[in-house]
């Protein structure tokens, strides 16, 4: 996926300035597709040049005029084309998975410490997603259209965090048990 398509989705939901888009990426879209502030502004300029978005200058009191971007007909056509084309499944590329597999050849204790840190981060993100789901979608059965799409993507995030928590916990617990059992065996000699 190109950053352009993530921006088109966000702007299709609501017109925004570059700084508004940056905040949206930091708060929601960035959970699935990350981009730096510089990338977002650079791509917005390119998209405007390609005719996918238009910009309206909006004066502000006590601040410089800002550009508010909206999707054009050409941008909507591009987004529809992209959504309709087949998507290949994302291959899982996980450096932590490779580290877990190779831990016998390195410092497993350091890896376990890192995995505990990651487990804490995934647990916090799961809590955030649960809060967002309860706040934004108290009655998911009543959702349709774009709101249902947003809710289901959030559900995907919840399930992904649950996956990471289960996998990391299983690995940490298995090696904690294995080292406790190995220590008990050595003490019994």
Short mmCIF file of N, CA and C in Angstrom, two decimals:
data_model
loop_
_atom_site.label_atom_id
_atom_site.label_comp_id
_atom_site.label_asym_id
_atom_site.label_seq_id
_atom_site.Cartn_x
_atom_site.Cartn_y
_atom_site.Cartn_z
N UNK A 1 0.85 -1.18 0.00
CA UNK A 1 0.00 0.00 0.00
C UNK A 1 0.88 1.23 0.00
N UNK A 2 0.46 2.21 -0.69
CA UNK A 2 1.16 3.48 -0.71
C UNK A 2 0.56 4.40 0.34
N UNK A 3 1.36 5.26 0.87
CA UNK A 3 0.90 6.25 1.83
C UNK A 3 -0.24 7.08 1.24
N UNK A 4 -0.18 7.29 -0.07
CA UNK A 4 -1.22 8.06 -0.73
C UNK A 4 -2.61 7.49 -0.44
N UNK A 5 -2.73 6.17 -0.44
CA UNK A 5 -4.03 5.54 -0.24
C UNK A 5 -4.50 5.70 1.21
N UNK A 6 -3.60 5.61 2.15
CA UNK A 6 -3.97 5.83 3.56
C UNK A 6 -4.45 7.27 3.74
N UNK A 7 -3.79 8.22 3.08
CA UNK A 7 -4.21 9.62 3.17
C UNK A 7 -5.56 9.81 2.49
N UNK A 8 -5.76 9.17 1.33
CA UNK A 8 -7.06 9.28 0.66
C UNK A 8 -8.19 8.75 1.54
N UNK A 9 -7.95 7.65 2.24
CA UNK A 9 -8.97 7.12 3.14
C UNK A 9 -9.28 8.14 4.23
N UNK A 10 -8.23 8.68 4.85
CA UNK A 10 -8.44 9.63 5.94
C UNK A 10 -9.17 10.89 5.45
N UNK A 11 -8.77 11.41 4.30
CA UNK A 11 -9.41 12.61 3.78
C UNK A 11 -10.82 12.33 3.27
N UNK A 12 -11.11 11.10 2.88
CA UNK A 12 -12.47 10.74 2.48
C UNK A 12 -13.40 10.78 3.68
N UNK A 13 -12.85 10.47 4.85
CA UNK A 13 -13.64 10.53 6.07
C UNK A 13 -13.93 11.98 6.46
N UNK A 14 -12.92 12.85 6.27
CA UNK A 14 -13.09 14.26 6.65
C UNK A 14 -11.90 15.06 6.10
N UNK A 15 -12.20 16.18 5.45
CA UNK A 15 -11.15 17.08 4.96
C UNK A 15 -10.26 17.49 6.14
N UNK A 16 -8.99 17.77 5.86
CA UNK A 16 -8.07 18.07 6.96
C UNK A 16 -6.86 18.84 6.46
N UNK A 17 -6.24 19.54 7.38
CA UNK A 17 -4.96 20.17 7.11
C UNK A 17 -3.87 19.11 7.28
N UNK A 18 -2.66 19.45 6.89
CA UNK A 18 -1.55 18.51 7.08
C UNK A 18 -1.35 18.17 8.54
N UNK A 19 -1.44 19.16 9.42
CA UNK A 19 -1.26 18.89 10.85
C UNK A 19 -2.39 18.03 11.40
N UNK A 20 -3.62 18.22 10.88
CA UNK A 20 -4.73 17.36 11.29
C UNK A 20 -4.46 15.92 10.88
N UNK A 21 -3.94 15.74 9.66
CA UNK A 21 -3.61 14.38 9.19
C UNK A 21 -2.54 13.75 10.06
N UNK A 22 -1.53 14.52 10.42
CA UNK A 22 -0.48 14.00 11.28
C UNK A 22 -1.08 13.49 12.60
N UNK A 23 -1.99 14.28 13.18
CA UNK A 23 -2.64 13.86 14.43
C UNK A 23 -3.47 12.60 14.22
N UNK A 24 -4.17 12.49 13.09
CA UNK A 24 -4.95 11.27 12.82
C UNK A 24 -4.05 10.06 12.70
N UNK A 25 -2.91 10.24 12.03
CA UNK A 25 -1.98 9.12 11.91
C UNK A 25 -1.45 8.73 13.28
N UNK A 26 -1.17 9.72 14.11
CA UNK A 26 -0.67 9.43 15.46
C UNK A 26 -1.73 8.74 16.31
N UNK A 27 -3.02 9.05 16.07
CA UNK A 27 -4.09 8.56 16.94
C UNK A 27 -4.81 7.32 16.43
N UNK A 28 -4.79 7.04 15.11
CA UNK A 28 -5.58 5.90 14.65
C UNK A 28 -4.99 5.21 13.44
N UNK A 29 -4.91 5.89 12.32
CA UNK A 29 -4.43 5.24 11.10
C UNK A 29 -3.00 4.74 11.28
N UNK A 30 -2.22 5.45 12.05
CA UNK A 30 -0.84 5.06 12.30
C UNK A 30 -0.68 3.72 12.99
N UNK A 31 -1.75 3.21 13.61
CA UNK A 31 -1.67 1.88 14.20
C UNK A 31 -1.53 0.82 13.11
N UNK A 32 -1.97 1.17 11.87
CA UNK A 32 -1.95 0.21 10.78
C UNK A 32 -1.00 0.61 9.66
N UNK A 33 -0.71 1.89 9.54
CA UNK A 33 0.20 2.36 8.50
C UNK A 33 0.89 3.61 9.03
N UNK A 34 2.16 3.50 9.33
CA UNK A 34 2.85 4.64 9.94
C UNK A 34 3.54 5.49 8.89
N UNK A 35 3.69 6.75 9.22
CA UNK A 35 4.38 7.70 8.35
C UNK A 35 4.89 8.85 9.21
N UNK A 36 6.00 9.41 8.80
CA UNK A 36 6.53 10.57 9.51
C UNK A 36 5.77 11.81 9.05
N UNK A 37 5.91 12.87 9.83
CA UNK A 37 5.27 14.14 9.48
C UNK A 37 5.77 14.60 8.11
N UNK A 38 7.08 14.50 7.90
CA UNK A 38 7.67 14.94 6.63
C UNK A 38 7.11 14.14 5.46
N UNK A 39 6.93 12.83 5.63
CA UNK A 39 6.38 12.00 4.55
C UNK A 39 4.96 12.43 4.22
N UNK A 40 4.16 12.69 5.23
CA UNK A 40 2.76 13.09 5.00
C UNK A 40 2.71 14.39 4.20
N UNK A 41 3.49 15.39 4.61
CA UNK A 41 3.47 16.67 3.90
C UNK A 41 4.01 16.53 2.48
N UNK A 42 5.07 15.75 2.30
CA UNK A 42 5.65 15.54 0.97
C UNK A 42 4.63 14.85 0.04
N UNK A 43 3.96 13.82 0.55
CA UNK A 43 2.98 13.09 -0.26
C UNK A 43 1.76 13.95 -0.55
N UNK A 44 1.32 14.76 0.42
CA UNK A 44 0.20 15.68 0.16
C UNK A 44 0.51 16.60 -1.02
N UNK A 45 1.71 17.13 -1.06
CA UNK A 45 2.12 18.00 -2.18
C UNK A 45 2.08 17.26 -3.50
N UNK A 46 2.57 16.04 -3.50
CA UNK A 46 2.56 15.22 -4.72
C UNK A 46 1.13 14.89 -5.14
N UNK A 47 0.27 14.56 -4.16
CA UNK A 47 -1.12 14.23 -4.46
C UNK A 47 -1.86 15.44 -5.02
N UNK A 48 -1.54 16.62 -4.49
CA UNK A 48 -2.17 17.83 -5.03
C UNK A 48 -1.71 18.05 -6.47
N UNK A 49 -0.43 17.82 -6.73
CA UNK A 49 0.09 17.95 -8.09
C UNK A 49 -0.52 16.94 -9.04
N UNK A 50 -0.84 15.74 -8.54
CA UNK A 50 -1.46 14.70 -9.36
C UNK A 50 -2.96 14.89 -9.51
N UNK A 51 -3.53 15.86 -8.78
CA UNK A 51 -4.96 16.13 -8.88
C UNK A 51 -5.82 15.22 -8.02
N UNK A 52 -5.23 14.48 -7.10
CA UNK A 52 -6.00 13.58 -6.23
C UNK A 52 -6.63 14.31 -5.06
N UNK A 53 -6.02 15.42 -4.65
CA UNK A 53 -6.57 16.25 -3.59
C UNK A 53 -6.50 17.70 -4.03
N UNK A 54 -7.38 18.51 -3.45
CA UNK A 54 -7.31 19.95 -3.66
C UNK A 54 -7.09 20.59 -2.30
N UNK A 55 -6.50 21.77 -2.32
CA UNK A 55 -6.23 22.46 -1.06
C UNK A 55 -6.93 23.81 -1.07
N UNK A 56 -7.55 24.13 0.05
CA UNK A 56 -8.19 25.43 0.23
C UNK A 56 -7.44 26.17 1.32
N UNK A 57 -7.08 27.40 1.05
CA UNK A 57 -6.39 28.22 2.05
C UNK A 57 -7.43 28.74 3.05
N UNK A 58 -7.18 28.45 4.32
CA UNK A 58 -8.11 28.85 5.38
C UNK A 58 -7.37 29.80 6.33
N UNK A 59 -7.79 31.08 6.36
CA UNK A 59 -7.14 32.03 7.27
C UNK A 59 -7.41 31.65 8.73
N UNK A 60 -6.43 31.94 9.58
CA UNK A 60 -6.56 31.65 11.01
C UNK A 60 -6.18 32.91 11.79
N UNK A 61 -6.86 33.14 12.87
CA UNK A 61 -6.51 34.26 13.73
C UNK A 61 -5.23 33.92 14.48
N UNK A 62 -4.30 34.84 14.51
CA UNK A 62 -3.05 34.69 15.27
C UNK A 62 -2.14 33.58 14.78
N UNK A 63 -2.43 33.00 13.61
CA UNK A 63 -1.55 31.98 13.05
C UNK A 63 -1.54 32.12 11.54
N UNK A 64 -0.55 31.51 10.90
CA UNK A 64 -0.51 31.58 9.44
C UNK A 64 -1.71 30.85 8.82
N UNK A 65 -2.05 31.23 7.62
CA UNK A 65 -3.11 30.56 6.88
C UNK A 65 -2.73 29.10 6.71
N UNK A 66 -3.72 28.21 6.85
CA UNK A 66 -3.44 26.79 6.68
C UNK A 66 -4.15 26.27 5.44
N UNK A 67 -3.61 25.19 4.90
CA UNK A 67 -4.21 24.52 3.76
C UNK A 67 -5.06 23.37 4.28
N UNK A 68 -6.31 23.31 3.83
CA UNK A 68 -7.18 22.19 4.19
C UNK A 68 -7.39 21.38 2.91
N UNK A 69 -7.06 20.10 3.00
CA UNK A 69 -7.10 19.23 1.83
C UNK A 69 -8.40 18.43 1.79
N UNK A 70 -8.90 18.22 0.57
CA UNK A 70 -10.08 17.40 0.34
C UNK A 70 -9.82 16.52 -0.87
N UNK A 71 -10.48 15.38 -0.92
CA UNK A 71 -10.31 14.45 -2.03
C UNK A 71 -11.09 14.96 -3.23
N UNK A 72 -10.46 14.92 -4.40
CA UNK A 72 -11.11 15.32 -5.65
C UNK A 72 -11.77 14.09 -6.29
N UNK A 73 -12.48 14.31 -7.39
CA UNK A 73 -13.07 13.20 -8.12
C UNK A 73 -11.98 12.22 -8.58
N UNK A 74 -10.85 12.76 -9.03
CA UNK A 74 -9.74 11.90 -9.47
C UNK A 74 -9.20 11.09 -8.29
N UNK A 75 -9.14 11.70 -7.12
CA UNK A 75 -8.69 10.98 -5.92
C UNK A 75 -9.66 9.89 -5.51
N UNK A 76 -10.96 10.17 -5.60
CA UNK A 76 -11.97 9.16 -5.29
C UNK A 76 -11.88 8.00 -6.28
N UNK A 77 -11.65 8.31 -7.54
CA UNK A 77 -11.51 7.25 -8.56
C UNK A 77 -10.28 6.40 -8.27
N UNK A 78 -9.18 7.04 -7.89
CA UNK A 78 -7.96 6.28 -7.57
C UNK A 78 -8.18 5.40 -6.35
N UNK A 79 -8.83 5.94 -5.33
CA UNK A 79 -9.09 5.15 -4.13
C UNK A 79 -9.99 3.96 -4.45
N UNK A 80 -11.03 4.19 -5.24
CA UNK A 80 -11.93 3.09 -5.63
C UNK A 80 -11.18 2.04 -6.43
N UNK A 81 -10.31 2.47 -7.34
CA UNK A 81 -9.52 1.54 -8.13
C UNK A 81 -8.63 0.69 -7.22
N UNK A 82 -7.96 1.35 -6.29
CA UNK A 82 -7.03 0.66 -5.40
C UNK A 82 -7.77 -0.31 -4.48
N UNK A 83 -8.91 0.10 -3.93
CA UNK A 83 -9.68 -0.77 -3.05
C UNK A 83 -10.16 -2.00 -3.81
N UNK A 84 -10.50 -1.83 -5.09
CA UNK A 84 -11.01 -2.94 -5.89
C UNK A 84 -9.97 -3.91 -6.39
N UNK A 85 -8.70 -3.54 -6.35
CA UNK A 85 -7.69 -4.46 -6.87
C UNK A 85 -7.34 -5.51 -5.83
N UNK A 86 -7.02 -6.72 -6.28
CA UNK A 86 -6.69 -7.80 -5.33
C UNK A 86 -5.49 -7.42 -4.45
N UNK A 87 -5.56 -7.85 -3.22
CA UNK A 87 -4.49 -7.60 -2.25
C UNK A 87 -3.83 -8.92 -1.91
N UNK A 88 -2.52 -8.94 -1.95
CA UNK A 88 -1.82 -10.15 -1.52
C UNK A 88 -1.73 -10.11 0.01
N UNK A 89 -1.88 -11.25 0.65
CA UNK A 89 -1.78 -11.26 2.12
C UNK A 89 -0.42 -10.71 2.56
N UNK A 90 -0.46 -9.90 3.61
CA UNK A 90 0.79 -9.37 4.15
C UNK A 90 1.59 -10.51 4.77
N UNK A 91 2.82 -10.62 4.35
CA UNK A 91 3.70 -11.63 4.94
C UNK A 91 4.13 -11.12 6.31
N UNK A 92 4.19 -12.05 7.26
CA UNK A 92 4.64 -11.64 8.58
C UNK A 92 6.15 -11.56 8.57
N UNK A 93 6.66 -10.39 8.86
CA UNK A 93 8.09 -10.17 9.00
C UNK A 93 8.29 -9.70 10.43
N UNK A 94 8.83 -10.56 11.25
CA UNK A 94 8.95 -10.24 12.66
C UNK A 94 10.37 -10.49 13.14
N UNK A 95 11.07 -9.41 13.44
CA UNK A 95 12.42 -9.58 13.98
C UNK A 95 12.35 -10.26 15.34
N UNK A 96 11.29 -10.01 16.12
CA UNK A 96 11.19 -10.66 17.42
C UNK A 96 11.00 -12.17 17.25
N UNK A 97 10.27 -12.59 16.22
CA UNK A 97 10.11 -14.02 15.95
C UNK A 97 11.43 -14.68 15.62
N UNK A 98 12.26 -14.01 14.84
CA UNK A 98 13.58 -14.56 14.50
C UNK A 98 14.46 -14.59 15.75
N UNK A 99 14.39 -13.57 16.58
CA UNK A 99 15.17 -13.57 17.82
C UNK A 99 14.73 -14.70 18.74
N UNK A 100 13.41 -14.93 18.82
CA UNK A 100 12.90 -16.01 19.67
C UNK A 100 13.42 -17.36 19.16
N UNK A 101 13.40 -17.53 17.86
CA UNK A 101 13.88 -18.80 17.29
C UNK A 101 15.38 -18.99 17.54
N UNK A 102 16.13 -17.91 17.49
CA UNK A 102 17.58 -18.03 17.65
C UNK A 102 18.10 -17.76 19.05
N UNK A 103 17.22 -17.67 20.03
CA UNK A 103 17.63 -17.30 21.39
C UNK A 103 18.65 -18.25 21.99
N UNK A 104 18.66 -19.50 21.57
CA UNK A 104 19.62 -20.47 22.11
C UNK A 104 21.05 -20.12 21.73
N UNK A 105 21.21 -19.24 20.75
CA UNK A 105 22.54 -18.88 20.27
C UNK A 105 23.00 -17.51 20.77
N UNK A 106 22.24 -16.94 21.69
CA UNK A 106 22.57 -15.60 22.17
C UNK A 106 22.20 -15.43 23.63
N UNK A 107 21.88 -14.23 24.01
CA UNK A 107 21.58 -13.88 25.40
C UNK A 107 20.06 -13.96 25.63
N UNK A 108 19.60 -15.16 26.00
CA UNK A 108 18.16 -15.36 26.19
C UNK A 108 17.61 -14.46 27.31
N UNK A 109 18.37 -14.23 28.35
CA UNK A 109 17.90 -13.41 29.46
C UNK A 109 17.60 -11.98 28.97
N UNK A 110 18.48 -11.44 28.13
CA UNK A 110 18.25 -10.10 27.59
C UNK A 110 17.02 -10.10 26.68
N UNK A 111 16.86 -11.17 25.89
CA UNK A 111 15.68 -11.27 25.04
C UNK A 111 14.42 -11.34 25.89
N UNK A 112 14.43 -12.14 26.94
CA UNK A 112 13.24 -12.25 27.80
C UNK A 112 12.89 -10.90 28.43
N UNK A 113 13.90 -10.14 28.82
CA UNK A 113 13.63 -8.79 29.35
C UNK A 113 12.97 -7.92 28.28
N UNK A 114 13.48 -7.99 27.04
CA UNK A 114 12.90 -7.22 25.95
C UNK A 114 11.47 -7.68 25.66
N UNK A 115 11.24 -8.99 25.70
CA UNK A 115 9.89 -9.50 25.45
C UNK A 115 8.92 -9.05 26.54
N UNK A 116 9.38 -8.98 27.77
CA UNK A 116 8.52 -8.47 28.85
C UNK A 116 8.16 -7.00 28.61
N UNK A 117 9.14 -6.23 28.13
CA UNK A 117 8.88 -4.83 27.80
C UNK A 117 7.85 -4.73 26.67
N UNK A 118 8.03 -5.56 25.64
CA UNK A 118 7.08 -5.55 24.53
C UNK A 118 5.69 -6.00 24.98
N UNK A 119 5.65 -7.00 25.85
CA UNK A 119 4.37 -7.47 26.38
C UNK A 119 3.65 -6.33 27.09
N UNK A 120 4.39 -5.54 27.84
CA UNK A 120 3.80 -4.39 28.53
C UNK A 120 3.26 -3.38 27.51
N UNK A 121 4.00 -3.12 26.44
CA UNK A 121 3.54 -2.18 25.41
C UNK A 121 2.28 -2.69 24.72
N UNK A 122 2.25 -3.99 24.38
CA UNK A 122 1.07 -4.55 23.73
C UNK A 122 -0.14 -4.54 24.68
N UNK A 123 0.09 -4.76 25.95
CA UNK A 123 -0.99 -4.73 26.94
C UNK A 123 -1.57 -3.32 27.04
N UNK A 124 -0.69 -2.31 27.04
CA UNK A 124 -1.16 -0.91 27.07
C UNK A 124 -1.94 -0.57 25.80
N UNK A 125 -1.44 -1.03 24.64
CA UNK A 125 -2.14 -0.73 23.39
C UNK A 125 -3.49 -1.43 23.36
N UNK A 126 -3.56 -2.66 23.87
CA UNK A 126 -4.85 -3.36 23.94
C UNK A 126 -5.83 -2.56 24.79
N UNK A 127 -5.36 -2.06 25.92
CA UNK A 127 -6.23 -1.25 26.79
C UNK A 127 -6.72 0.00 26.06
N UNK A 128 -5.84 0.63 25.30
CA UNK A 128 -6.24 1.81 24.53
C UNK A 128 -7.31 1.44 23.50
N UNK A 129 -7.09 0.35 22.77
CA UNK A 129 -8.07 -0.08 21.77
C UNK A 129 -9.40 -0.43 22.43
N UNK A 130 -9.37 -1.08 23.58
CA UNK A 130 -10.61 -1.42 24.29
C UNK A 130 -11.34 -0.15 24.72
N UNK A 131 -10.58 0.84 25.19
CA UNK A 131 -11.18 2.13 25.57
C UNK A 131 -11.82 2.79 24.35
N UNK A 132 -11.10 2.80 23.21
CA UNK A 132 -11.62 3.42 22.00
C UNK A 132 -12.89 2.70 21.52
N UNK A 133 -12.89 1.38 21.60
CA UNK A 133 -14.06 0.61 21.16
C UNK A 133 -15.27 0.93 22.04
N UNK A 134 -15.07 0.98 23.35
CA UNK A 134 -16.18 1.27 24.26
C UNK A 134 -16.67 2.70 24.09
N UNK A 135 -15.75 3.63 23.90
CA UNK A 135 -16.11 5.04 23.76
C UNK A 135 -16.79 5.33 22.42
N UNK A 136 -16.22 4.81 21.33
CA UNK A 136 -16.67 5.18 20.00
C UNK A 136 -17.76 4.27 19.43
N UNK A 137 -17.84 3.03 19.95
CA UNK A 137 -18.77 2.06 19.37
C UNK A 137 -19.51 1.29 20.46
N UNK A 138 -20.33 2.00 21.27
CA UNK A 138 -21.03 1.32 22.37
C UNK A 138 -22.06 0.30 21.89
N UNK A 139 -22.55 0.46 20.66
CA UNK A 139 -23.54 -0.48 20.12
C UNK A 139 -23.08 -0.94 18.73
N UNK A 140 -22.06 -1.81 18.66
CA UNK A 140 -21.52 -2.20 17.35
C UNK A 140 -22.54 -2.87 16.44
N UNK A 141 -23.57 -3.50 16.99
CA UNK A 141 -24.59 -4.16 16.18
C UNK A 141 -25.41 -3.19 15.35
N UNK A 142 -25.39 -1.93 15.71
CA UNK A 142 -26.19 -0.93 15.00
C UNK A 142 -25.38 -0.22 13.91
N UNK A 143 -24.12 -0.57 13.76
CA UNK A 143 -23.26 0.14 12.81
C UNK A 143 -23.47 -0.33 11.38
N UNK A 144 -23.29 0.60 10.45
CA UNK A 144 -23.33 0.29 9.03
C UNK A 144 -22.31 1.16 8.31
N UNK A 145 -22.03 0.84 7.06
CA UNK A 145 -21.20 1.68 6.21
C UNK A 145 -19.82 1.97 6.78
N UNK A 146 -19.42 3.23 6.67
CA UNK A 146 -18.07 3.64 7.08
C UNK A 146 -17.83 3.40 8.57
N UNK A 147 -18.84 3.65 9.41
CA UNK A 147 -18.67 3.43 10.85
C UNK A 147 -18.41 1.95 11.15
N UNK A 148 -19.11 1.06 10.45
CA UNK A 148 -18.87 -0.37 10.63
C UNK A 148 -17.46 -0.74 10.17
N UNK A 149 -17.02 -0.15 9.05
CA UNK A 149 -15.67 -0.42 8.56
C UNK A 149 -14.62 0.00 9.60
N UNK A 150 -14.79 1.19 10.15
CA UNK A 150 -13.83 1.69 11.15
C UNK A 150 -13.84 0.79 12.38
N UNK A 151 -15.02 0.40 12.82
CA UNK A 151 -15.14 -0.48 13.98
C UNK A 151 -14.43 -1.82 13.72
N UNK A 152 -14.64 -2.39 12.55
CA UNK A 152 -14.04 -3.70 12.25
C UNK A 152 -12.53 -3.63 12.13
N UNK A 153 -12.00 -2.51 11.65
CA UNK A 153 -10.54 -2.35 11.63
C UNK A 153 -10.02 -2.25 13.07
N UNK A 154 -10.74 -1.54 13.92
CA UNK A 154 -10.36 -1.47 15.33
C UNK A 154 -10.41 -2.87 15.96
N UNK A 155 -11.42 -3.66 15.61
CA UNK A 155 -11.50 -5.05 16.08
C UNK A 155 -10.27 -5.83 15.63
N UNK A 156 -9.82 -5.59 14.40
CA UNK A 156 -8.60 -6.24 13.93
C UNK A 156 -7.41 -5.87 14.80
N UNK A 157 -7.33 -4.60 15.18
CA UNK A 157 -6.25 -4.16 16.08
C UNK A 157 -6.34 -4.84 17.43
N UNK A 158 -7.55 -4.96 17.96
CA UNK A 158 -7.75 -5.66 19.24
C UNK A 158 -7.27 -7.11 19.13
N UNK A 159 -7.67 -7.79 18.07
CA UNK A 159 -7.29 -9.18 17.89
C UNK A 159 -5.78 -9.32 17.71
N UNK A 160 -5.15 -8.37 17.00
CA UNK A 160 -3.70 -8.42 16.81
C UNK A 160 -2.98 -8.25 18.15
N UNK A 161 -3.44 -7.33 18.96
CA UNK A 161 -2.81 -7.14 20.27
C UNK A 161 -3.00 -8.37 21.15
N UNK A 162 -4.19 -8.98 21.09
CA UNK A 162 -4.43 -10.21 21.85
C UNK A 162 -3.48 -11.31 21.38
N UNK A 163 -3.25 -11.39 20.07
CA UNK A 163 -2.30 -12.37 19.52
C UNK A 163 -0.91 -12.15 20.11
N UNK A 164 -0.41 -10.91 20.04
CA UNK A 164 0.93 -10.62 20.55
C UNK A 164 1.04 -10.93 22.04
N UNK A 165 0.02 -10.57 22.79
CA UNK A 165 0.05 -10.82 24.24
C UNK A 165 0.11 -12.32 24.50
N UNK A 166 -0.70 -13.10 23.80
CA UNK A 166 -0.70 -14.56 24.00
C UNK A 166 0.64 -15.18 23.59
N UNK A 167 1.18 -14.76 22.43
CA UNK A 167 2.42 -15.35 21.93
C UNK A 167 3.59 -15.00 22.85
N UNK A 168 3.73 -13.74 23.20
CA UNK A 168 4.83 -13.32 24.08
C UNK A 168 4.71 -13.98 25.45
N UNK A 169 3.49 -14.03 26.00
CA UNK A 169 3.28 -14.66 27.30
C UNK A 169 3.65 -16.14 27.24
N UNK A 170 3.24 -16.83 26.18
CA UNK A 170 3.56 -18.25 26.05
C UNK A 170 5.07 -18.47 26.01
N UNK A 171 5.78 -17.65 25.24
CA UNK A 171 7.23 -17.79 25.13
C UNK A 171 7.90 -17.50 26.47
N UNK A 172 7.52 -16.39 27.10
CA UNK A 172 8.11 -16.01 28.39
C UNK A 172 7.83 -17.08 29.44
N UNK A 173 6.57 -17.53 29.53
CA UNK A 173 6.21 -18.54 30.52
C UNK A 173 6.94 -19.86 30.28
N UNK A 174 7.05 -20.27 29.02
CA UNK A 174 7.72 -21.54 28.71
C UNK A 174 9.18 -21.50 29.14
N UNK A 175 9.86 -20.38 28.90
CA UNK A 175 11.27 -20.31 29.27
C UNK A 175 11.46 -20.04 30.76
N UNK A 176 10.50 -19.40 31.39
CA UNK A 176 10.56 -19.22 32.84
C UNK A 176 10.41 -20.58 33.52
N UNK A 177 9.44 -21.37 33.04
CA UNK A 177 9.23 -22.72 33.58
C UNK A 177 10.43 -23.60 33.30
N UNK A 178 10.98 -23.52 32.08
CA UNK A 178 12.13 -24.35 31.71
C UNK A 178 13.34 -24.02 32.57
N UNK A 179 13.59 -22.74 32.85
CA UNK A 179 14.76 -22.41 33.66
C UNK A 179 14.53 -22.75 35.13
N UNK A 180 13.28 -22.68 35.60
CA UNK A 180 12.97 -23.08 36.97
C UNK A 180 13.15 -24.59 37.12
N UNK A 181 12.67 -25.34 36.14
CA UNK A 181 12.81 -26.81 36.16
C UNK A 181 14.28 -27.19 36.06
N UNK A 182 15.04 -26.50 35.21
CA UNK A 182 16.48 -26.80 35.09
C UNK A 182 17.19 -26.50 36.40
N UNK A 183 16.80 -25.40 37.05
CA UNK A 183 17.41 -25.06 38.35
C UNK A 183 17.07 -26.08 39.40
N UNK A 184 15.81 -26.60 39.41
CA UNK A 184 15.42 -27.64 40.37
C UNK A 184 16.20 -28.91 40.13
N UNK A 185 16.42 -29.27 38.86
CA UNK A 185 17.17 -30.48 38.52
C UNK A 185 18.60 -30.37 39.01
N UNK A 186 19.24 -29.21 38.81
CA UNK A 186 20.62 -29.02 39.25
C UNK A 186 20.71 -29.07 40.77
N UNK A 187 19.72 -28.53 41.48
CA UNK A 187 19.75 -28.55 42.95
C UNK A 187 19.61 -29.97 43.48
N UNK A 188 18.90 -30.83 42.76
CA UNK A 188 18.68 -32.20 43.22
C UNK A 188 19.86 -33.11 42.96
N UNK A 189 20.92 -32.64 42.29
CA UNK A 189 22.08 -33.48 42.01
C UNK A 189 22.97 -33.61 43.20
#
